[in-house]
Amino acid sequence: MAADGIAVLTLDNPPVNTLATPLRTALDSALRRCGADPAVRGIVLASAGRMFSAGAEMREFGKPRIPPLLRDLIELIETLGKPVVAALHGRVLGGGLELALGCHARVAAPGTLLGLPEVKRGILPGGGGTQRLPRLVGAEAALRMIASGEPVTAEAALEMGLVEAVADGDLPDAACRFLATALAEGRPLPLARDRSAPHDPQSLAAAIAEVRKRARGQAAPLACAEAVRLATELPLEEGLDRERALFQELVQGEQSRALRHLFFAEREAQKVAGIPADIAPPPVRRAAVIGAGTMGGGIAMCFANAGIPVTVIDMDAAALQRGLDRCAQNWQRSVQGGRLDQAEMERRRALLSGSTDLAALAGADVVVEAVFEDMALKQRIFAEIDRLAGAGALLASNTSTLDIDRMAAATARPGDVLGLHFFSPANVMKLLEIVRGKATSGLSLARGVALGGLLGKVPVVVGNCDGFVANRMTGRRGAQAERLLQEGALPQQVDAAMTEFGYPMGPFAVGDLAGLDIGAAARRRRGAVFPVADALVAEGRLGQKTGRGYYRYAEGSRKAEPDPEVAALIARVAAGLGVPQRRHDAAEIRERLILPMVNEGARILEEGIAARASDIDVIFVHAFGWPAWRGGPMLWADGLGLATVRDRLAHYAALTGDETLQPAPLIQRLAAAGGSLLGGAPRAGESA
Ligand SMILES: C/C=C/C(=O)SCCNC(=O)CCNC(=O)[C@H](O)C(C)(C)COP(=O)(O)OP(=O)(O)OC[C@H]1O[C@@H](n2cnc3c(N)ncnc32)[C@H](O)[C@@H]1OP(=O)(O)O
């Protein structure tokens, strides 16, 4: 304890100070000791380590709750009779911020991030955050933070009234000085609970309506909005009870379970077998991307966005210029949309350069090949890269289907070669499949994973096979989507079934966006025939870029309009094939599209192409917009029950005559044993 009667209590639960039971118990005892000690005039609540707190210990959710609960601790602080000041640094998240909101004041180090990310875990702040934050910063500002889950900086927090001071230097000391001054001056430090929540009824109503509109099937944002509204109407205790009830309902629900599963799955995916623990990947000071097409340009943007100088190389000067222009236009659009400021755009543009000479890759630490999907071409390019790249450069292909080992074999350094498979649009989609070739070294994998983090991606290491994980699984969906059309379903009906499920776009709208010729070329390579899709391409209907695909698009518009000509074309093709026509409901459409992907996922798992079922869920959420609150296809299948999955697959195999729909051996075995894809087979003695 400091000489001036201020006791400093330090939360210390590495690595991120979650408010786990032992920490809560220790804090409860320490607070009570301070309360009972007449020498203590005030308390500073600080944290050891790199952050104040990441919030509640989510591994305790779903288990019996052990007191003292967070709510009890906050009540203790509020009734202790001595002022408590929170000293905040690093991240102050979820329950960690709620604890601070219960204190008499908050002092933050510069750069601290404060947020209530619970909505991203499918819950709401259940430790009083929805009731106290509006009382401190106003209901509209509180709703913005709570419903978005996005943190604010200490500096913004000071402006909002969320913290009372931002202090340089040693943080607990600064908080002690703040408290000592307040005590010396007799300055009151009013608790949030003793205030009312300022708000403008009209703008709050508009903000709540906006949250509802954006929720798209998710329960948590609606509950967040409701709880903040209650904070403006109810006394604190009643509001806290209502908040707790909403929290309990959400935390036990499927959506939160799915989102928490993904949180841990993303972290698990970073633990890669074959990467030595003590490896420190060298820095990436410069990158080169070969190929100035849509993917190449998007990948180059990723580097520049991360502050890494990047050279785009394309032998065709006109194509190079088009590629560079496209990058500039994308950034410009972000500026116009208010997502990027002008100075930052200029900084990024300055990091991007172009060349028509492959030799320009010489100084790059990472070279990403993103040329046309043609093995002979890629092998030639890799031989050239090998000749020109500096020793130790990481050599990557952005291929979405082709064999990494064959590319690596074109070089004298196959250990340095891997796949870095970005998803379109590369500057937006979060997933980075890191394809491990048979010679890829542990260091190269470590560099790939680290690079993914640097570029703000979610990296997942996968094995080398046709289509890797994401495209191999969605390939199965494509076949069924085509088949549904032949049976009489319309593109808009199929797409609607998937957007109702939570996808941002259905498979046909996505096809139109990507370009139907791209899919056709991939099918040609695999020798696959999709009569409807092929007929569209033959008629020059290549998707949005030609104004016509599965849908039609008015000049300059991206809005997909159902097209009677497509319905007629499908009917013609179906008649030619002699496929009987019938109606499909949305539930069947969803099963027909999702179950084949699950089946392929099971094969992928069995082959070891994905290390864990949870990796597949991470891949799906970040590659193709699978709704995060549904957790991914593996969790979805486990939720359905593998016996049902097996039976439905067998049913569709019989219905369509498609043998690939026969349940994969892994599904059959797990279903028989009462196991799950994520949990495996129950061990002896465990109940199914
Ligand atoms: C009523 C109250 C409700 C709540 O408070 S709900 C929880 C709300 N809080 C959150 O959602 C924050 C979740 N955590 C994060 O966003 C990130 O983490 C951080 C920004 C705090 C730190 O990120 P980084 O530095 O990259 O570390 P890392 O690898 O994400 O985490 C280190 C280890 O800490 C575990 N962890 C982090 N937060 C929690 C948590 N809230 N509950 C349980 N575990 C957590 C991770 O899983 C991982 O563990 P491993 O090293 O074993 O992979």
XYZ file of C-alpha atoms and ligand atoms in Angstrom:
741
model
C 0.000 0.000 0.000
C 1.209 3.492 -0.843
C 1.976 5.925 1.994
C -1.011 8.134 1.148
C -3.478 5.402 2.045
C -4.079 4.184 -1.497
C -3.946 0.431 -2.015
C -3.073 -0.930 -5.447
C -4.721 -4.231 -6.363
C -3.251 -5.949 -9.420
C -5.162 -8.452 -11.558
C -2.702 -11.125 -12.604
C -4.045 -14.006 -14.644
C -1.811 -14.494 -17.707
C -1.934 -14.316 -20.642
C -4.872 -11.892 -20.925
C -6.286 -11.481 -17.391
C -9.630 -13.140 -18.007
C -11.933 -12.809 -15.016
C -11.757 -16.502 -14.180
C -13.091 -17.866 -10.888
C -9.753 -17.829 -8.991
C -9.163 -14.214 -10.012
C -12.681 -13.180 -8.998
C -12.290 -14.934 -5.661
C -8.933 -13.278 -4.992
C -10.262 -9.857 -5.992
C -13.272 -10.272 -3.733
C -11.045 -11.056 -0.723
C -8.633 -8.224 -1.495
C -11.457 -5.696 -1.852
C -12.985 -6.822 1.425
C -9.613 -6.553 3.176
C -9.170 -3.023 1.860
C -12.715 -2.143 2.876
C -12.090 -3.296 6.418
C -8.659 -1.645 6.746
C -9.013 1.867 8.181
C -5.591 2.792 6.782
C -6.905 2.369 3.232
C -8.543 5.533 1.919
C -8.924 4.467 -1.674
C -8.062 1.696 -4.093
C -6.467 1.560 -7.539
C -7.381 -1.493 -9.583
C -4.606 -2.260 -12.088
C -3.383 -5.261 -14.073
C -0.131 -7.071 -14.690
C 0.878 -8.154 -18.189
C 0.032 -6.769 -21.582
C -3.593 -5.777 -20.979
C -6.045 -4.851 -18.268
C -8.418 -7.700 -19.111
C -9.899 -9.636 -22.052
C -13.118 -9.978 -20.070
C -14.976 -12.982 -18.752
C -13.282 -16.382 -19.005
C -15.346 -17.778 -21.871
C -14.310 -21.348 -21.099
C -16.461 -21.039 -17.975
C -19.609 -20.291 -19.975
C -22.089 -23.151 -19.993
C -20.663 -24.498 -16.700
C -22.216 -23.985 -13.246
C -21.529 -20.407 -12.152
C -19.334 -20.061 -9.097
C -19.638 -16.934 -6.922
C -18.463 -14.283 -6.572
C -19.863 -13.350 -9.980
C -18.716 -10.243 -11.814
C -21.947 -8.580 -10.797
C -21.196 -9.303 -7.119
C -17.715 -7.803 -7.428
C -19.046 -4.631 -8.987
C -21.677 -4.326 -6.297
C -18.940 -4.746 -3.715
C -16.946 -1.904 -5.278
C -20.014 0.295 -5.388
C -20.863 -0.298 -1.734
C -17.352 -0.488 -0.273
C -17.479 3.070 0.982
C -14.058 3.855 -0.503
C -13.324 5.147 -3.987
C -11.917 2.683 -6.491
C -10.104 3.918 -9.616
C -9.394 1.559 -12.518
C -5.936 1.906 -14.111
C -6.391 0.715 -17.689
C -3.831 -0.346 -20.268
C -3.617 -2.518 -23.381
C -7.087 -3.931 -23.946
C -10.023 -3.418 -21.654
C -12.657 -5.720 -23.013
C -16.011 -7.206 -22.105
C -16.270 -8.008 -18.401
C -12.955 -6.196 -17.916
C -14.527 -2.942 -19.058
C -17.677 -3.688 -17.089
C -15.563 -4.018 -13.951
C -14.002 -0.642 -14.744
C -17.447 0.866 -15.376
C -18.370 -0.099 -11.817
C -15.419 1.837 -10.428
C -15.564 5.477 -9.308
C -13.242 6.638 -12.099
C -10.998 5.322 -14.878
C -7.493 6.407 -15.854
C -6.120 4.961 -19.096
C -2.681 4.762 -20.666
C -2.436 6.353 -24.146
C -3.412 3.907 -26.900
C -5.524 1.694 -24.630
C -8.446 0.074 -26.460
C -11.733 -0.168 -24.591
C -14.618 -2.214 -25.910
C -17.549 -4.500 -25.283
C -17.075 -7.216 -27.932
C -19.704 -9.541 -26.428
C -22.008 -9.099 -29.418
C -19.307 -10.793 -31.522
C -19.586 -13.801 -29.204
C -23.394 -13.852 -29.596
C -24.117 -12.375 -26.155
C -24.501 -8.965 -24.567
C -22.409 -7.405 -21.810
C -23.974 -9.243 -18.882
C -21.941 -7.626 -16.105
C -23.889 -4.383 -16.113
C -22.262 -2.918 -19.233
C -25.553 -2.241 -20.987
C -26.813 -0.323 -17.946
C -23.712 1.547 -16.788
C -22.152 2.534 -20.111
C -25.246 4.528 -21.228
C -25.156 6.320 -17.870
C -21.560 7.378 -18.506
C -21.495 8.211 -22.225
C -25.148 8.539 -23.247
C -27.398 5.877 -24.704
C -26.658 6.460 -28.407
C -22.866 6.318 -28.004
C -23.210 3.291 -25.737
C -25.402 1.519 -28.277
C -22.841 2.161 -31.002
C -20.133 0.495 -28.932
C -22.260 -2.354 -27.612
C -24.002 -3.283 -30.867
C -20.841 -3.071 -33.001
C -18.493 -4.661 -30.479
C -15.789 -2.325 -31.783
C -13.397 -0.780 -29.265
C -12.596 2.903 -28.870
C -9.180 4.358 -28.095
C -8.368 5.923 -24.737
C -8.338 9.307 -26.427
C -11.852 8.820 -27.853
C -12.960 7.361 -24.524
C -11.800 10.544 -22.761
C -13.831 12.665 -25.137
C -16.911 10.476 -24.625
C -16.655 10.540 -20.834
C -15.841 6.860 -20.613
C -12.509 7.542 -18.901
C -11.709 10.513 -16.661
C -8.025 10.850 -17.612
C -5.420 9.631 -20.093
C -2.045 9.486 -18.431
C 1.497 9.017 -19.667
C 4.169 7.312 -17.611
C 3.750 4.599 -15.015
C 0.052 3.798 -15.020
C -0.759 2.650 -11.503
C 1.212 5.689 -10.268
C -0.805 8.025 -12.465
C -4.050 6.468 -11.226
C -2.832 6.790 -7.615
C -2.041 10.480 -8.184
C -5.468 11.006 -9.756
C -7.154 9.394 -6.754
C -4.946 11.150 -4.194
C -5.746 14.534 -5.751
C -9.474 13.792 -5.771
C -9.299 12.754 -2.117
C -7.237 15.798 -1.165
C -9.605 18.154 -2.956
C -12.665 16.378 -1.651
C -13.726 16.039 -5.309
C -16.626 13.590 -5.613
C -16.175 10.666 -7.995
C -19.746 9.743 -8.845
C -20.559 6.134 -9.699
C -22.292 5.312 -12.970
C -25.142 3.816 -10.956
C -25.943 7.229 -9.475
C -26.440 8.841 -12.881
C -29.224 8.612 -15.426
C -28.613 7.724 -19.064
C -28.747 10.869 -21.220
C -30.334 10.303 -24.622
C -32.339 11.871 -27.389
C -35.421 9.648 -27.768
C -35.663 10.173 -31.528
C -32.070 9.487 -32.375
C -31.991 6.512 -29.992
C -35.064 5.069 -31.696
C -33.393 5.568 -35.099
C -30.182 3.920 -33.875
C -32.138 0.954 -32.487
C -34.014 0.586 -35.796
C -30.662 0.559 -37.621
C -29.292 -2.167 -35.339
C -32.419 -4.266 -35.966
C -32.078 -3.819 -39.728
C -28.465 -4.958 -39.724
C -28.963 -7.917 -37.387
C -29.910 -10.312 -40.228
C -30.987 -13.276 -38.150
C -28.685 -12.627 -35.213
C -30.215 -12.462 -31.772
C -27.429 -10.673 -29.877
C -27.612 -7.245 -31.554
C -31.360 -7.133 -30.911
C -30.830 -7.951 -27.248
C -28.091 -5.305 -27.014
C -30.449 -2.671 -28.405
C -33.234 -3.742 -26.068
C -30.962 -3.620 -23.019
C -29.680 -0.119 -23.851
C -33.242 1.059 -24.341
C -34.101 -0.335 -20.902
C -31.196 1.607 -19.391
C -33.002 4.810 -20.358
C -36.257 3.671 -18.755
C -35.588 1.546 -15.691
C -33.845 2.077 -12.367
C -30.412 0.448 -12.354
C -31.275 -2.675 -10.350
C -34.236 -3.510 -12.564
C -32.186 -2.852 -15.687
C -29.441 -5.141 -14.379
C -31.946 -7.931 -13.767
C -33.335 -7.603 -17.285
C -29.821 -7.517 -18.736
C -28.920 -10.680 -16.837
C -32.032 -12.478 -18.117
C -31.203 -11.511 -21.700
C -27.591 -12.617 -21.173
C -28.624 -16.009 -19.804
C -30.891 -16.653 -22.754
C -28.189 -15.720 -25.253
C -25.299 -17.532 -23.614
C -27.259 -20.776 -23.641
C -28.310 -20.315 -27.272
C -26.940 -21.918 -30.425
C -25.709 -18.640 -31.915
C -23.409 -17.776 -29.035
C -22.169 -21.347 -28.846
C -21.302 -21.118 -32.547
C -19.512 -17.772 -32.246
C -17.525 -18.872 -29.215
C -16.624 -22.073 -31.027
C -15.217 -19.946 -33.850
C -13.277 -17.700 -31.480
C -11.401 -20.668 -30.052
C -11.226 -22.450 -33.431
C -9.419 -19.465 -34.989
C -6.823 -19.551 -32.241
C -6.488 -23.308 -32.445
C -5.877 -23.027 -36.198
C -2.707 -21.037 -35.479
C -1.208 -24.046 -33.723
C 0.418 -25.851 -36.610
C 2.156 -29.182 -36.389
C 5.637 -29.013 -37.904
C 6.413 -25.443 -36.897
C 9.228 -25.546 -34.328
C 8.235 -23.593 -31.210
C 11.360 -21.436 -31.151
C 11.150 -20.229 -34.753
C 11.128 -16.471 -35.340
C 10.083 -15.648 -38.915
C 12.236 -12.887 -40.462
C 10.519 -9.562 -41.202
C 8.836 -8.895 -44.546
C 10.365 -5.668 -45.847
C 9.307 -5.934 -49.486
C 6.974 -8.095 -51.544
C 6.409 -8.878 -55.206
C 3.215 -10.136 -56.819
C 3.378 -11.674 -60.277
C 0.250 -11.122 -62.330
C -1.792 -7.910 -62.355
C -5.215 -9.550 -62.693
C -8.013 -9.167 -60.181
C -6.383 -11.520 -57.686
C -2.859 -10.175 -58.168
C -4.044 -6.593 -57.698
C -6.075 -7.516 -54.600
C -3.096 -9.333 -53.086
C -0.817 -6.376 -53.777
C -3.360 -4.148 -52.010
C -3.130 -6.413 -48.943
C 0.615 -5.796 -48.718
C 0.320 -2.053 -49.233
C -2.551 -1.890 -46.723
C -0.215 -3.527 -44.197
C 2.507 -0.951 -44.923
C 4.727 -3.291 -46.953
C 6.178 -1.965 -50.235
C 5.017 -4.197 -53.079
C 5.809 -4.462 -56.770
C 3.236 -5.903 -59.142
C 4.861 -7.571 -62.142
C 3.089 -8.288 -65.399
C 4.771 -8.795 -68.768
C 1.804 -7.122 -70.467
C 2.203 -3.359 -69.927
C -1.472 -2.606 -70.609
C -2.627 -5.342 -68.193
C -0.210 -4.016 -65.592
C -1.602 -0.503 -65.909
C -5.176 -1.804 -65.685
C -4.240 -3.727 -62.538
C -2.597 -0.731 -60.871
C -5.555 1.463 -61.831
C -7.962 -1.045 -60.304
C -6.068 -0.883 -56.997
C -6.183 2.910 -57.063
C -9.922 2.860 -57.823
C -10.595 0.460 -54.950
C -8.778 2.717 -52.510
C -10.544 5.742 -53.940
C -13.899 4.048 -53.351
C -12.902 3.446 -49.727
C -12.084 7.137 -49.364
C -15.430 8.083 -50.892
C -17.194 5.658 -48.561
C -15.454 7.247 -45.551
C -13.565 4.045 -44.697
C -10.131 5.453 -45.504
C -8.673 8.922 -45.257
C -6.950 10.640 -48.158
C -3.496 10.707 -46.544
C -3.642 6.985 -45.797
C -4.728 6.297 -49.376
C -1.764 8.233 -50.696
C 0.575 6.387 -48.358
C -0.734 3.075 -49.666
C -0.506 4.129 -53.282
C 3.094 5.171 -52.754
C 3.892 1.655 -51.510
C 2.577 0.115 -54.730
C 4.726 0.012 -57.850
C 4.604 -1.871 -61.137
C 7.076 -3.479 -63.503
C 7.009 -5.490 -66.711
C 10.311 -7.105 -65.815
C 10.389 -10.234 -63.671
C 13.819 -9.179 -62.427
C 11.991 -6.570 -60.308
C 11.251 -9.354 -57.810
C 14.920 -9.614 -56.885
C 14.809 -7.764 -53.552
C 11.499 -9.205 -52.333
C 11.251 -11.229 -49.110
C 7.987 -12.735 -50.338
C 7.027 -13.453 -53.950
C 3.406 -14.355 -54.689
C 2.633 -15.808 -58.101
C -0.928 -14.994 -59.198
C -0.960 -15.753 -62.916
C -3.508 -17.704 -64.928
C -4.324 -21.212 -63.640
C -2.091 -23.094 -66.080
C 0.452 -25.541 -64.626
C 2.984 -25.242 -67.467
C 2.918 -21.450 -67.169
C 3.230 -21.583 -63.399
C 6.154 -23.990 -63.600
C 7.947 -21.680 -66.042
C 7.329 -18.748 -63.732
C 8.574 -20.662 -60.686
C 11.765 -21.602 -62.506
C 12.269 -17.896 -63.249
C 11.447 -16.885 -59.688
C 14.032 -19.402 -58.493
C 16.624 -17.811 -60.775
C 15.844 -14.226 -59.736
C 14.699 -14.234 -56.099
C 17.167 -13.608 -53.293
C 18.253 -16.461 -51.044
C 15.710 -17.062 -48.289
C 12.766 -15.448 -50.081
C 9.417 -17.107 -49.430
C 8.003 -18.308 -52.764
C 4.235 -18.617 -52.922
C 1.535 -19.466 -55.416
C -1.982 -18.124 -55.170
C -3.316 -21.080 -57.111
C -6.808 -22.090 -56.048
C -6.595 -25.683 -57.243
C -3.231 -26.678 -58.709
C -0.525 -28.905 -57.252
C 1.988 -26.930 -55.168
C 4.508 -29.788 -55.304
C 4.766 -29.567 -59.081
C 5.490 -25.850 -58.851
C 8.019 -26.428 -56.067
C 9.704 -29.068 -58.248
C 10.413 -26.378 -60.850
C 12.727 -24.722 -58.318
C 15.930 -25.795 -56.595
C 14.435 -24.713 -53.235
C 11.151 -26.581 -52.741
C 11.362 -26.076 -48.963
C 10.749 -22.349 -49.536
C 7.632 -22.921 -51.650
C 4.054 -22.981 -50.385
C 0.576 -21.951 -51.435
C -0.868 -18.670 -50.215
C -4.431 -18.964 -51.381
C -6.294 -15.672 -51.059
C -10.037 -15.427 -51.611
C -11.758 -12.959 -53.835
C -11.832 -10.010 -53.330
C -8.361 -10.599 -51.898
C -8.190 -7.235 -50.161
C -11.463 -7.939 -48.354
C -11.862 -11.649 -47.577
C -10.114 -12.674 -44.375
C -9.165 -16.250 -45.138
C -5.673 -17.214 -46.220
C -5.275 -20.921 -46.959
C -1.620 -21.765 -46.476
C -0.938 -24.821 -48.580
C 1.749 -27.099 -47.241
C 3.607 -28.935 -50.003
C 5.429 -32.151 -49.252
C 8.774 -30.302 -49.132
C 7.552 -27.061 -47.487
C 9.789 -26.375 -44.479
C 8.562 -25.574 -40.980
C 10.165 -22.155 -41.313
C 8.242 -21.440 -44.530
C 4.987 -22.447 -42.839
C 5.803 -20.228 -39.872
C 6.521 -17.380 -42.278
C 3.228 -17.981 -44.074
C 1.246 -17.946 -40.830
C 3.056 -14.825 -39.594
C 2.507 -13.118 -42.940
C -1.203 -13.929 -42.732
C -1.361 -12.174 -39.367
C 0.594 -9.217 -40.715
C -1.863 -8.835 -43.594
C -4.821 -8.968 -41.198
C -5.917 -12.369 -42.489
C -6.986 -15.515 -40.722
C -4.349 -18.030 -41.825
C -5.199 -21.736 -41.862
C -2.665 -24.361 -42.924
C -4.083 -27.015 -45.273
C -2.708 -29.935 -47.239
C -2.046 -30.075 -50.951
C -4.885 -31.512 -53.058
C -7.115 -30.378 -55.890
C -9.003 -27.334 -54.571
C -7.444 -27.617 -51.082
C -10.210 -27.289 -48.462
C -12.456 -24.370 -49.374
C -12.779 -24.886 -53.121
C -12.820 -28.657 -52.884
C -15.790 -28.519 -50.523
C -17.707 -25.828 -52.394
C -17.117 -27.749 -55.616
C -19.569 -30.311 -54.192
C -22.074 -27.556 -53.604
C -21.682 -26.378 -57.195
C -22.636 -29.772 -58.570
C -25.798 -29.884 -56.499
C -26.720 -26.288 -57.318
C -26.477 -27.157 -61.014
C -28.537 -30.294 -60.458
C -31.246 -28.332 -58.586
C -31.652 -26.078 -61.626
C -32.011 -29.086 -63.882
C -34.755 -30.403 -61.571
C -36.709 -27.161 -61.945
C -35.492 -24.840 -59.179
C -34.687 -21.293 -60.294
C -31.457 -19.440 -59.432
C -33.337 -16.869 -57.350
C -35.071 -19.600 -55.366
C -31.798 -21.396 -54.604
C -30.048 -18.148 -53.712
C -32.918 -17.058 -51.457
C -32.700 -20.331 -49.501
C -29.040 -19.587 -48.800
C -29.418 -15.896 -47.962
C -32.237 -16.828 -45.576
C -29.749 -19.214 -43.981
C -27.465 -16.211 -43.440
C -25.122 -16.197 -46.434
C -24.642 -12.652 -47.791
C -25.172 -13.990 -51.358
C -26.416 -17.214 -52.877
C -24.177 -19.421 -55.056
C -25.549 -18.165 -58.354
C -25.210 -14.490 -57.475
C -21.636 -15.275 -56.403
C -21.024 -17.061 -59.726
C -22.211 -13.996 -61.608
C -19.933 -11.794 -59.527
C -16.858 -13.966 -60.048
C -17.538 -14.522 -63.766
C -19.078 -17.716 -65.141
C -16.156 -18.229 -67.513
C -13.871 -18.655 -64.464
C -15.984 -21.537 -63.161
C -16.217 -23.008 -66.674
C -12.436 -23.019 -67.051
C -12.021 -24.757 -63.683
C -14.583 -27.395 -64.716
C -12.830 -27.977 -68.029
C -9.625 -28.711 -66.132
C -11.454 -31.246 -63.974
C -13.367 -32.671 -66.941
C -16.667 -31.770 -65.233
C -19.752 -30.914 -67.278
C -22.499 -28.611 -65.907
C -25.031 -28.411 -68.752
C -26.918 -25.322 -67.496
C -23.807 -23.353 -66.554
C -22.065 -24.362 -69.769
C -25.086 -23.279 -71.859
C -25.068 -19.860 -70.181
C -21.376 -19.409 -70.973
C -21.946 -20.580 -74.559
C -24.521 -17.799 -74.926
C -21.994 -15.228 -73.698
C -23.745 -14.866 -70.341
C -20.600 -14.531 -68.232
C -22.169 -12.802 -65.215
C -22.084 -9.209 -64.030
C -19.290 -8.265 -66.399
C -21.519 -8.945 -69.432
C -24.707 -7.691 -67.728
C -26.155 -11.191 -67.987
C -25.463 -14.485 -66.234
C -27.782 -16.462 -63.959
C -29.468 -13.068 -63.590
C -29.629 -9.950 -65.661
C -28.152 -6.627 -64.580
C -29.264 -3.190 -65.709
C -26.496 -1.078 -67.261
C -24.024 -0.075 -64.534
C -25.984 -1.897 -61.811
C -24.948 -4.834 -59.629
C -28.521 -5.658 -58.688
C -29.392 -9.192 -59.766
C -32.770 -9.364 -61.503
C -34.430 -12.706 -62.227
C -34.386 -13.298 -65.979
C -37.160 -15.200 -67.785
C -34.639 -16.031 -70.524
C -32.618 -17.993 -67.957
C -35.726 -19.870 -66.825
C -36.382 -20.773 -70.472
C -32.772 -21.840 -71.019
C -32.865 -24.055 -67.921
C -36.138 -25.638 -69.039
C -34.621 -26.354 -72.492
C -31.508 -27.929 -70.998
C -33.547 -29.989 -68.514
C -35.844 -31.225 -71.283
C -32.807 -32.201 -73.366
C -31.411 -34.161 -70.419
C -34.794 -35.670 -69.597
C -34.606 -34.647 -65.919
C -38.061 -34.787 -64.281
C -39.236 -31.379 -63.033
C -40.482 -30.789 -59.464
C -40.770 -28.228 -56.700
C -38.163 -27.852 -53.940
C -38.635 -26.218 -50.579
C -35.937 -24.082 -48.946
C -35.071 -26.803 -46.417
C -34.306 -29.305 -49.183
C -32.283 -26.736 -51.122
C -30.173 -26.041 -48.061
C -29.608 -29.715 -47.358
C -28.749 -30.392 -50.971
C -26.137 -27.642 -50.946
C -24.665 -28.037 -47.479
C -24.620 -31.792 -46.873
C -22.355 -32.561 -49.854
C -19.879 -30.009 -48.501
C -19.998 -31.623 -45.071
C -19.431 -35.003 -46.708
C -16.392 -33.727 -48.581
C -15.195 -32.075 -45.364
C -15.264 -35.485 -43.688
C -13.151 -36.946 -46.509
C -10.747 -34.007 -46.223
C -10.414 -34.676 -42.501
C -9.785 -38.332 -43.017
C -7.100 -37.589 -45.593
C -5.443 -35.147 -43.201
C -5.835 -32.247 -45.656
C -7.354 -30.285 -42.778
C -5.748 -30.865 -39.383
C -8.957 -30.349 -37.410
C -12.690 -30.146 -38.094
C -12.653 -26.708 -36.473
C -10.140 -25.509 -39.120
C -12.793 -26.242 -41.748
C -15.320 -24.100 -39.895
C -12.837 -21.225 -39.725
C -12.169 -21.589 -43.438
C -15.843 -21.464 -44.362
C -16.674 -18.429 -42.305
C -13.788 -16.393 -43.679
C -13.714 -17.555 -47.292
C -17.283 -17.595 -48.460
C -19.397 -15.743 -45.932
C -20.826 -18.760 -44.124
C -22.782 -16.986 -41.334
C -20.459 -16.933 -38.323
C -23.365 -17.307 -35.926
C -23.996 -20.736 -37.446
C -20.443 -21.708 -36.586
C -19.348 -23.434 -39.808
C -20.428 -26.583 -41.643
C -18.821 -29.025 -39.209
C -20.588 -27.537 -36.188
C -23.784 -27.379 -38.250
C -23.512 -31.078 -39.092
C -22.783 -32.020 -35.482
C -25.825 -29.984 -34.457
C -27.982 -31.933 -36.911
C -26.545 -35.193 -35.572
C -24.292 -37.375 -37.683
C -26.843 -40.166 -37.906
C -29.224 -37.699 -39.585
C -26.409 -36.411 -41.801
C -25.618 -39.964 -42.851
C -29.257 -40.825 -43.577
C -29.974 -37.619 -45.510
C -26.852 -38.059 -47.622
C -27.827 -41.635 -48.427
C -31.315 -40.391 -49.326
C -29.969 -37.764 -51.753
C -27.501 -40.219 -53.236
C -30.431 -42.522 -54.046
C -32.574 -39.625 -55.292
C -29.987 -38.213 -57.685
C -27.891 -41.271 -58.477
C -24.842 -39.248 -57.489
C -22.462 -41.659 -55.784
C -20.331 -38.859 -54.342
C -23.259 -38.213 -51.992
C -22.817 -41.595 -50.311
C -21.885 -40.811 -46.702
C -18.120 -40.644 -46.213
C -16.630 -43.481 -44.138
C -15.750 -41.053 -41.323
C -19.371 -39.931 -41.063
C -20.561 -43.521 -41.056
C -18.127 -44.518 -38.334
C -18.798 -41.501 -36.130
C -22.551 -41.788 -36.601
C -22.448 -45.439 -35.577
C -20.332 -44.617 -32.509
C -22.481 -41.631 -31.493
C -19.545 -39.276 -32.081
C -19.197 -35.895 -33.746
C -16.929 -34.302 -36.343
C -15.599 -31.762 -33.862
C -15.309 -34.123 -30.924
C -14.470 -37.371 -32.716
C -15.651 -40.726 -31.436
C -16.522 -40.981 -27.754
C -13.785 -42.730 -25.775
C -14.507 -45.972 -23.991
C -16.582 -45.259 -20.901
C -17.890 -41.921 -22.271
C -21.568 -41.771 -23.053
C -22.425 -40.991 -26.654
C -20.306 -10.830 -18.942
C -19.024 -10.697 -19.652
C -18.839 -11.310 -20.831
C -17.531 -11.257 -21.478
O -16.618 -10.589 -21.053
S -17.371 -12.244 -22.825
C -15.717 -12.024 -23.343
C -15.540 -10.722 -24.049
N -14.176 -10.590 -24.476
C -13.747 -10.972 -25.677
O -14.531 -11.413 -26.490
C -12.304 -10.814 -25.956
C -11.759 -12.057 -26.581
N -10.326 -11.994 -26.755
C -9.739 -11.329 -27.764
O -10.356 -10.646 -28.543
C -8.257 -11.466 -27.907
O -7.874 -12.636 -27.266
C -7.456 -10.296 -27.308
C -7.685 -9.041 -28.164
C -7.861 -10.022 -25.888
C -5.952 -10.657 -27.326
O -5.571 -11.040 -28.613
P -4.132 -11.703 -28.847
O -3.121 -10.882 -28.178
O -4.013 -11.950 -30.296
O -4.164 -13.079 -28.038
P -5.067 -14.357 -28.341
O -4.244 -15.373 -29.032
O -6.345 -13.978 -28.963
O -5.409 -14.847 -26.848
C -4.421 -15.421 -25.996
C -5.048 -16.615 -25.296
O -6.097 -16.128 -24.461
C -7.303 -16.807 -24.767
N -8.406 -15.869 -24.538
C -8.474 -14.593 -24.935
N -9.599 -14.027 -24.489
C -10.257 -14.985 -23.795
C -11.493 -15.002 -23.075
N -12.246 -13.891 -22.934
N -11.860 -16.154 -22.481
C -11.096 -17.255 -22.578
N -9.897 -17.295 -23.239
C -9.507 -16.160 -23.835
C -7.162 -17.224 -26.219
O -8.019 -18.293 -26.517
C -5.704 -17.590 -26.289
O -5.596 -18.877 -25.736
P -4.557 -19.934 -26.355
O -3.224 -19.302 -26.200
O -4.757 -21.166 -25.548
O -4.944 -20.122 -27.794
